[in-house]
Amino acid sequence: MSNILLGVSGSIAAYRACDVARELMRAGHTVRVVMTPAATRLISPDTFAALTGNPVVVDVFDEPEPGQIAHIRLAQDSDLLLIAPATAHTLARLALGLADDMLTTIALATRAPILIAPAMNPAMWTHPATQAHVQTLQARGVEFIDPTYGVMACGDEGWGKIADTPVIVQAVQQRLQRAQALKGVRVLITAGPTHEPIDPVRFVGNRSSGKMGYAVAEAALAHGAEVTLISGPTALTPPAGAKVVRVQTAQQMFDAVQEAFDECDVFIATAAVADYRPERALPSKRKRDAQRWTLRMVANPDILGTVALRKGSRIVVGFAAETDKALQHAQEKLQRKNLDLIAVNDVLEPGSGFEVDTNRLTLIYADGRIEPLPLMRKRACAEKLIEAVRMIVIQRWGKL
Ligand code: PMT
């Protein structure tokens, strides 16, 4: 069973956290509570201490165990941080990365999954500022248990009531299960474009932003995998917890993958690798001295195709960026590159493929199964892909 840290912030729904704590304990978990100062005006820390049998922390300088730095200890020892209820103010502080009380300090220090059950007035919940904070947190892998519709303590009606206790407890159980789903599995991921230098200021590249690959890395981490992310040049912040290797060119990506491949169990190639590079990178900037300029290109190594030849029992997953006959071309790639699974996207379809936040993937398995997915945010596509990988892991190696 797991160690759950329950964060309680200053909503009138704070009393509901008592039920949540009790039900989580009934499910066999150990519960520790951290409260914001505002929450202590609505319910006493002594109530939670009596219910959970553990001391409650509020102030950053609370040190219940001598010799231990409480916020670090709680951050590291918890399997999951559940914040229920979370107020608009607490959401804003979490989104901004403030660490101005014990709860927000722990939220910054922990690498455990974070689940949030908001509770607030409907006008506050639907305010663009609050929704922007929710999106910021979701982009970092924080998950939400959506508030429900109803009449608030203030008499207003709308979306903003904290979710029911069974819904919160079930979300915690599912999140804990997911956090263990790929425990001990080493996942190697390539992401982003490659830049092939023409001269010191120009390169041949493509439109990949890295969003799809980084989302796959986040989803694998959320399932408890050990993730190595080999990233071409992108403007994205890598997910916390991933080992990141940065490269520029296809040859550098090839070398990095070759080096890491033996130590992985699953390889997922989402990168848009340049298939060709200028034969020779000029040592200084090419001047405008002629009407024509012919660049001679040579083939880059096929990273995925090369390592898949020695995959052994590893699971190897490719992507296919297609503009026509998508399924047919992807099936050919699946076979030619000796893959277990390929995710194909039609990069001409609006909302799909390069740069955008959404994608429409079709998963094609080595056994011929075809699973079309709807147009979704890339993070949701990544969840589906990792779930498919997990099923192959279980088929191949038995239960984890
Ligand atoms: O980064 P985003 O902006 O979010 O965009 C996402 C994406 C469109 C880049 C992504 O969804 C995607 O389709 N990635 C694969 C892009 C690609 O290069 O596809 P391909 O069909 O050319 O290559 C097939 C597979 O071989 C891919 O897994 C690719 O990583 C791999 N490959 C290709 C060439 C090469 N030299 N080495 C490789 O390993």
Coordinates of C-alpha atoms and ligand atoms in Angstrom, one line a residue:
M1 CA 0.0 0.0 0.0
S2 CA 1.1 3.6 -0.6
N3 CA 2.1 6.7 1.3
I4 CA -0.3 9.5 0.3
L5 CA 0.3 13.1 1.2
L6 CA -3.1 14.9 1.4
G7 CA -2.8 18.7 0.8
V8 CA -5.8 20.6 2.2
S9 CA -6.3 24.3 1.2
G10 CA -8.7 26.9 2.4
S11 CA -12.0 26.1 0.8
I12 CA -15.2 25.5 2.7
A13 CA -14.9 22.0 1.3
A14 CA -11.9 21.4 3.5
Y15 CA -14.1 19.3 5.9
R16 CA -14.6 16.8 3.0
A17 CA -10.9 16.0 3.2
C18 CA -11.6 14.2 6.4
D19 CA -13.8 11.7 4.5
V20 CA -11.2 11.4 1.8
A21 CA -8.4 10.7 4.3
R22 CA -10.5 8.1 6.1
E23 CA -11.5 6.3 2.9
L24 CA -7.9 6.3 1.7
M25 CA -6.8 4.7 5.0
R26 CA -9.6 2.2 4.7
A27 CA -8.2 1.2 1.3
G28 CA -4.9 0.4 3.2
H29 CA -2.9 3.6 2.5
T30 CA -0.9 5.7 5.0
V31 CA -2.1 9.3 4.9
R32 CA -0.2 12.3 6.0
V33 CA -1.8 15.8 5.9
V34 CA -0.3 19.1 5.0
M35 CA -2.6 22.2 5.3
T36 CA -2.4 25.7 4.1
P37 CA -2.7 28.3 6.8
A38 CA -6.1 29.3 5.3
A39 CA -7.4 25.7 5.7
T40 CA -6.6 25.8 9.4
R41 CA -9.2 28.5 9.8
L42 CA -11.9 26.1 8.5
I43 CA -10.8 22.9 10.1
S44 CA -8.3 22.1 12.8
P45 CA -5.1 20.3 12.1
D46 CA -5.9 18.3 15.3
T47 CA -8.8 16.7 13.5
F48 CA -6.6 15.4 10.7
A49 CA -3.9 14.3 13.2
A50 CA -6.5 12.3 15.2
L51 CA -8.0 10.8 12.0
T52 CA -4.7 9.8 10.4
G53 CA -2.6 9.1 13.5
N54 CA 0.2 11.3 11.9
P55 CA 1.3 14.8 12.7
V56 CA -0.1 17.5 10.4
V57 CA 2.3 20.1 9.0
V58 CA 1.3 23.7 8.1
D59 CA 4.3 25.9 8.5
V60 CA 7.5 25.4 6.4
F61 CA 9.4 25.5 9.6
D62 CA 7.3 22.8 11.2
E63 CA 9.7 19.9 11.9
P64 CA 7.7 17.1 13.6
E65 CA 10.7 14.8 13.5
P66 CA 14.0 16.2 14.9
G67 CA 16.9 16.0 12.4
Q68 CA 14.6 15.7 9.4
I69 CA 13.8 18.5 7.0
A70 CA 10.1 17.9 6.9
H71 CA 9.3 19.3 3.4
I72 CA 12.0 17.3 1.7
R73 CA 11.2 14.1 3.7
L74 CA 7.5 14.4 2.9
A75 CA 8.2 15.2 -0.8
Q76 CA 10.5 12.1 -1.1
D77 CA 8.6 9.6 1.0
S78 CA 5.2 10.2 -0.6
D79 CA 3.9 8.0 -3.5
L80 CA 1.3 10.5 -4.5
L81 CA 0.4 14.1 -3.5
L82 CA -3.4 14.6 -3.6
I83 CA -4.6 18.2 -3.1
A84 CA -8.2 18.1 -2.1
P85 CA -9.7 20.6 -2.0
A86 CA -7.6 23.0 -4.0
T87 CA -8.6 26.6 -4.1
A88 CA -8.0 29.0 -7.0
H89 CA -5.3 30.7 -5.0
T90 CA -3.5 27.4 -4.5
L91 CA -3.8 26.5 -8.1
A92 CA -2.3 29.8 -9.1
R93 CA 0.6 29.4 -6.7
L94 CA 1.3 25.8 -7.9
A95 CA 1.2 27.0 -11.6
L96 CA 3.6 29.8 -10.8
G97 CA 6.0 27.5 -8.9
L98 CA 5.7 29.6 -5.7
A99 CA 6.9 28.0 -2.5
D100 CA 5.4 30.3 0.0
D101 CA 3.9 27.7 2.4
M102 CA 4.5 24.0 3.3
L103 CA 2.1 22.6 0.7
T104 CA 3.5 24.5 -2.3
T105 CA 7.0 23.9 -1.1
I106 CA 6.4 20.1 -1.0
A107 CA 4.7 20.3 -4.4
L108 CA 7.8 21.8 -5.9
A109 CA 10.1 19.3 -4.2
T110 CA 8.3 16.1 -4.9
R111 CA 8.7 13.9 -8.0
A112 CA 5.6 11.9 -7.0
P113 CA 2.5 12.2 -9.2
I114 CA 0.2 15.1 -8.2
L115 CA -3.6 14.9 -8.3
I116 CA -5.8 17.9 -7.7
A117 CA -9.4 18.1 -6.8
P118 CA -10.4 21.8 -7.1
A119 CA -13.2 23.4 -5.2
M120 CA -14.3 27.0 -5.6
N121 CA -17.1 29.3 -6.7
P122 CA -18.1 28.6 -10.4
A123 CA -17.1 32.1 -11.5
M124 CA -13.6 31.5 -10.1
W125 CA -13.3 28.0 -11.6
T126 CA -14.3 29.2 -15.1
H127 CA -12.2 32.4 -14.9
P128 CA -9.6 32.4 -17.7
A129 CA -6.8 32.9 -15.2
T130 CA -7.8 29.8 -13.3
Q131 CA -8.2 27.8 -16.5
A132 CA -4.8 29.0 -17.7
H133 CA -3.3 27.7 -14.5
V134 CA -5.0 24.4 -14.9
Q135 CA -3.6 24.1 -18.4
T136 CA -0.1 25.0 -17.2
L137 CA -0.3 22.3 -14.5
Q138 CA -1.7 19.7 -16.9
A139 CA 1.1 20.4 -19.3
R140 CA 3.5 19.5 -16.5
G141 CA 1.7 16.2 -15.9
V142 CA -0.4 17.2 -13.0
E143 CA -3.8 15.5 -13.2
F144 CA -7.2 16.9 -12.2
I145 CA -10.3 15.4 -10.7
D146 CA -12.9 17.7 -12.2
P147 CA -15.2 19.6 -9.9
T148 CA -18.9 18.8 -10.2
Y149 CA -22.1 20.9 -10.8
G150 CA -24.2 22.1 -7.9
V151 CA -25.2 24.8 -5.5
M152 CA -22.2 26.3 -3.6
A153 CA -22.0 27.3 0.0
C154 CA -22.5 30.9 -1.2
G155 CA -25.7 30.0 -3.0
D156 CA -24.3 30.3 -6.5
E157 CA -25.0 27.3 -8.9
G158 CA -22.5 25.9 -11.4
W159 CA -19.3 23.9 -11.8
G160 CA -17.0 24.2 -8.8
K161 CA -18.1 21.7 -6.2
I162 CA -15.4 19.3 -5.1
A163 CA -15.8 15.8 -6.6
D164 CA -17.5 13.1 -4.5
T165 CA -15.2 11.2 -2.1
P166 CA -15.6 7.8 -4.0
V167 CA -14.6 9.6 -7.3
I168 CA -11.5 11.1 -5.6
V169 CA -10.5 7.8 -4.0
Q170 CA -10.9 5.9 -7.3
A171 CA -8.8 8.5 -9.1
V172 CA -6.1 8.0 -6.5
Q173 CA -6.2 4.3 -6.8
Q174 CA -6.0 4.4 -10.6
R175 CA -3.2 7.0 -10.5
L176 CA -1.2 4.8 -8.1
Q177 CA -1.7 1.8 -10.3
R178 CA -0.6 3.7 -13.4
A179 CA 2.5 5.0 -11.5
Q180 CA 3.6 1.4 -11.1
A181 CA 2.5 0.1 -14.6
L182 CA 6.0 0.4 -16.2
K183 CA 8.1 0.3 -13.0
G184 CA 11.6 -0.9 -13.7
V185 CA 11.1 -0.6 -17.5
R186 CA 13.8 1.4 -19.3
V187 CA 12.3 3.5 -22.1
L188 CA 14.5 5.2 -24.7
I189 CA 12.8 8.0 -26.7
T190 CA 14.0 10.2 -29.6
A191 CA 12.2 13.5 -30.0
G192 CA 12.2 16.7 -32.1
P193 CA 13.9 17.5 -35.4
T194 CA 17.5 17.2 -36.4
H195 CA 19.4 20.1 -37.8
E196 CA 21.9 19.3 -40.5
P197 CA 24.4 22.2 -40.9
I198 CA 25.0 23.9 -44.3
D199 CA 27.3 26.5 -42.9
P200 CA 27.7 28.1 -39.4
V201 CA 24.4 30.0 -39.8
R202 CA 22.2 27.7 -41.9
F203 CA 20.8 24.2 -41.6
V204 CA 18.5 21.7 -43.3
G205 CA 15.8 20.8 -40.8
N206 CA 12.0 20.2 -40.5
R207 CA 9.0 21.5 -38.6
S208 CA 9.1 19.1 -35.7
S209 CA 8.6 21.0 -32.4
G210 CA 9.3 18.0 -30.1
K211 CA 5.9 18.2 -28.6
M212 CA 4.9 14.6 -29.5
G213 CA 8.1 13.1 -28.3
Y214 CA 8.2 15.0 -25.0
A215 CA 4.5 14.0 -24.4
V216 CA 5.5 10.4 -24.9
A217 CA 8.4 10.9 -22.4
E218 CA 5.9 12.4 -19.9
A219 CA 3.4 9.6 -20.3
A220 CA 6.2 7.0 -19.8
L221 CA 7.4 8.7 -16.7
A222 CA 3.8 8.9 -15.4
H223 CA 3.7 5.1 -15.8
G224 CA 6.8 4.7 -13.6
A225 CA 9.3 4.0 -16.4
E226 CA 12.9 5.1 -16.4
V227 CA 13.1 7.4 -19.3
T228 CA 16.1 8.5 -21.4
L229 CA 15.1 11.3 -23.9
I230 CA 17.4 11.9 -26.8
S231 CA 16.2 15.3 -28.1
G232 CA 17.0 17.3 -31.2
P233 CA 16.9 21.1 -30.9
T234 CA 13.6 22.2 -29.4
A235 CA 12.3 25.1 -27.3
L236 CA 10.6 22.7 -24.8
T237 CA 11.4 22.1 -21.2
P238 CA 12.2 18.4 -20.7
P239 CA 9.9 16.5 -18.3
A240 CA 11.3 16.3 -14.7
G241 CA 12.7 12.9 -14.0
A242 CA 13.9 12.1 -17.6
K243 CA 17.6 11.7 -18.4
V244 CA 18.1 14.1 -21.3
V245 CA 20.7 13.8 -24.0
R246 CA 20.7 16.8 -26.4
V247 CA 21.8 16.5 -30.0
Q248 CA 21.7 18.6 -33.1
T249 CA 22.3 16.3 -36.1
A250 CA 21.0 12.9 -37.2
Q251 CA 24.5 11.5 -36.9
Q252 CA 24.7 12.7 -33.2
M253 CA 21.2 11.2 -32.6
F254 CA 22.3 8.0 -34.2
D255 CA 25.5 7.8 -31.9
A256 CA 23.5 8.6 -28.8
V257 CA 20.8 6.0 -29.6
Q258 CA 23.5 3.4 -30.4
E259 CA 25.1 4.1 -27.0
A260 CA 21.9 3.9 -25.0
F261 CA 20.1 1.1 -26.9
D262 CA 21.6 -1.8 -25.1
E263 CA 20.4 -0.4 -21.8
C264 CA 16.8 0.0 -22.8
D265 CA 13.8 -2.3 -22.8
V266 CA 11.6 -0.2 -25.1
F267 CA 12.7 2.2 -27.8
I268 CA 10.2 4.7 -29.2
A269 CA 11.4 6.8 -32.2
T270 CA 9.2 9.9 -32.4
A271 CA 12.0 12.1 -33.8
A272 CA 11.7 13.6 -37.3
V273 CA 15.2 12.7 -38.4
A274 CA 16.6 14.4 -41.5
D275 CA 17.0 11.6 -44.0
Y276 CA 19.7 13.6 -45.9
R277 CA 22.4 16.1 -44.9
P278 CA 24.6 18.4 -46.9
E279 CA 27.6 16.4 -48.0
R280 CA 29.9 19.0 -46.6
A281 CA 29.2 21.7 -44.0
L282 CA 30.9 25.0 -45.1
P283 CA 33.4 26.3 -42.5
S284 CA 32.2 29.9 -42.9
K285 CA 29.0 31.7 -44.0
R286 CA 28.2 31.2 -47.6
K287 CA 28.1 34.7 -49.3
R288 CA 25.4 35.8 -51.8
D289 CA 27.7 35.5 -54.8
A290 CA 25.6 33.6 -57.4
Q291 CA 22.1 33.2 -58.7
R292 CA 22.1 29.4 -58.1
W293 CA 23.4 27.3 -55.3
T294 CA 23.3 23.6 -55.6
L295 CA 23.6 21.6 -52.4
R296 CA 24.8 18.1 -52.6
M297 CA 23.1 15.9 -50.1
V298 CA 24.0 12.5 -48.7
A299 CA 21.9 10.0 -46.8
N300 CA 21.9 10.0 -43.0
P301 CA 21.8 6.7 -41.1
D302 CA 18.4 5.2 -40.5
I303 CA 18.5 5.2 -36.7
L304 CA 15.4 3.1 -36.1
G305 CA 16.0 0.7 -38.9
T306 CA 19.6 0.1 -37.7
V307 CA 19.0 -0.5 -34.0
A308 CA 15.8 -2.6 -34.7
L309 CA 18.1 -5.2 -36.4
R310 CA 19.6 -6.1 -33.1
K311 CA 16.5 -5.6 -30.9
G312 CA 16.4 -9.1 -29.4
S313 CA 13.5 -9.1 -27.0
R314 CA 13.2 -5.3 -26.8
I315 CA 10.0 -3.6 -27.9
V316 CA 10.7 -1.2 -30.8
V317 CA 8.1 1.5 -31.7
G318 CA 8.3 3.8 -34.7
F319 CA 6.3 6.8 -35.9
A320 CA 5.4 7.5 -39.5
A321 CA 4.8 11.0 -40.8
E322 CA 2.9 10.6 -44.0
T323 CA 1.2 12.9 -46.5
D324 CA -0.5 10.2 -48.7
K325 CA -1.5 6.5 -48.5
A326 CA -0.7 6.8 -44.8
L327 CA -1.7 3.3 -43.7
Q328 CA 0.0 1.6 -46.6
H329 CA 3.3 3.5 -46.1
A330 CA 3.2 3.0 -42.4
Q331 CA 2.6 -0.8 -42.8
E332 CA 5.6 -1.0 -45.1
K333 CA 7.8 0.9 -42.5
L334 CA 6.6 -1.4 -39.7
Q335 CA 7.8 -4.5 -41.7
R336 CA 10.9 -3.0 -43.3
K337 CA 12.2 -1.6 -39.9
N338 CA 11.2 -4.8 -37.9
L339 CA 8.9 -2.9 -35.5
D340 CA 6.5 -4.1 -32.9
L341 CA 4.2 -1.0 -33.3
I342 CA 4.1 2.0 -35.5
A343 CA 2.1 5.2 -34.9
V344 CA 1.1 6.9 -38.1
N345 CA 0.0 10.5 -38.4
D346 CA -1.2 12.3 -41.6
V347 CA 0.8 15.5 -41.3
L348 CA -1.3 17.3 -43.8
E349 CA -4.5 16.9 -41.7
P350 CA -5.3 20.1 -39.8
G351 CA -4.6 19.7 -36.1
S352 CA -2.4 16.7 -36.7
G353 CA 1.4 16.2 -37.0
F354 CA 4.0 18.9 -36.8
E355 CA 4.0 21.8 -34.3
V356 CA 0.4 21.7 -33.2
D357 CA -0.7 20.6 -29.7
T358 CA -3.0 17.9 -31.0
N359 CA -2.6 14.8 -33.2
R360 CA -4.5 12.0 -34.7
L361 CA -2.6 8.7 -34.5
T362 CA -3.4 5.3 -35.9
L363 CA -1.6 2.5 -34.1
I364 CA -0.6 -0.4 -36.3
Y365 CA 0.7 -3.5 -34.5
A366 CA 3.1 -6.2 -35.8
D367 CA 0.2 -8.8 -35.7
G368 CA -1.7 -6.6 -38.2
R369 CA -4.2 -5.0 -35.8
I370 CA -5.1 -1.4 -36.6
E371 CA -6.3 0.9 -33.9
P372 CA -7.4 4.4 -35.1
L373 CA -7.4 7.0 -32.3
P374 CA -9.4 10.3 -32.4
L375 CA -7.9 13.7 -32.7
M376 CA -6.6 14.4 -29.2
R377 CA -4.1 16.5 -27.3
K378 CA -0.6 15.1 -27.8
R379 CA -0.4 14.2 -24.1
A380 CA -3.6 12.1 -24.5
C381 CA -2.2 10.4 -27.7
A382 CA 1.0 9.6 -25.7
E383 CA -1.0 8.0 -22.9
K384 CA -2.7 5.7 -25.5
L385 CA 0.6 4.9 -27.1
I386 CA 2.2 4.0 -23.7
E387 CA -0.8 1.9 -22.8
A388 CA -0.4 0.0 -26.0
V389 CA 3.3 -0.5 -25.2
R390 CA 2.4 -1.7 -21.7
M391 CA 0.1 -4.4 -23.3
I392 CA 3.0 -5.6 -25.5
V393 CA 5.3 -5.6 -22.4
I394 CA 2.9 -7.8 -20.5
Q395 CA 2.4 -10.1 -23.5
R396 CA 6.1 -10.5 -24.0
W397 CA 7.5 -10.6 -20.5
G398 CA 4.4 -11.5 -18.5
K399 CA 3.0 -9.4 -15.7
L400 CA 5.5 -6.7 -14.5
Ligands
PMT1 O1 7.5 17.2 -32.9 P1 6.1 17.6 -33.2 O2 6.0 19.0 -33.7 O3 5.1 17.3 -32.1 O4 5.6 16.6 -34.4 C1 5.3 15.3 -34.2 C2 5.8 14.4 -35.4 C3 5.0 14.7 -36.6 C4 7.3 14.7 -35.7 C5 5.6 12.9 -35.0 O5 4.3 12.7 -34.7 C6 6.1 12.0 -36.1 O6 5.4 11.6 -37.0 N1 7.4 11.5 -36.0 C7 8.1 10.7 -37.0 C8 8.7 11.6 -38.1 C9 9.4 10.9 -39.1 O7 10.5 11.1 -39.3 O8 8.7 10.0 -39.7 P2 9.3 9.0 -40.9 O9 8.1 8.4 -41.5 O10 10.1 9.8 -41.9 O11 10.2 8.0 -40.2 C10 9.8 6.7 -39.8 C11 10.4 6.4 -38.5 O12 11.9 6.2 -38.7 C12 10.3 7.4 -37.4 O13 10.1 6.7 -36.2 C13 11.6 8.1 -37.3 O14 12.0 8.6 -36.0 C14 12.6 7.0 -37.8 N2 13.7 7.5 -38.5 C15 13.6 8.2 -39.7 C16 14.7 8.5 -40.4 C17 16.0 8.3 -39.9 N3 17.1 8.6 -40.6 N4 16.1 7.6 -38.8 C18 15.0 7.2 -38.1 O15 15.2 6.7 -37.0

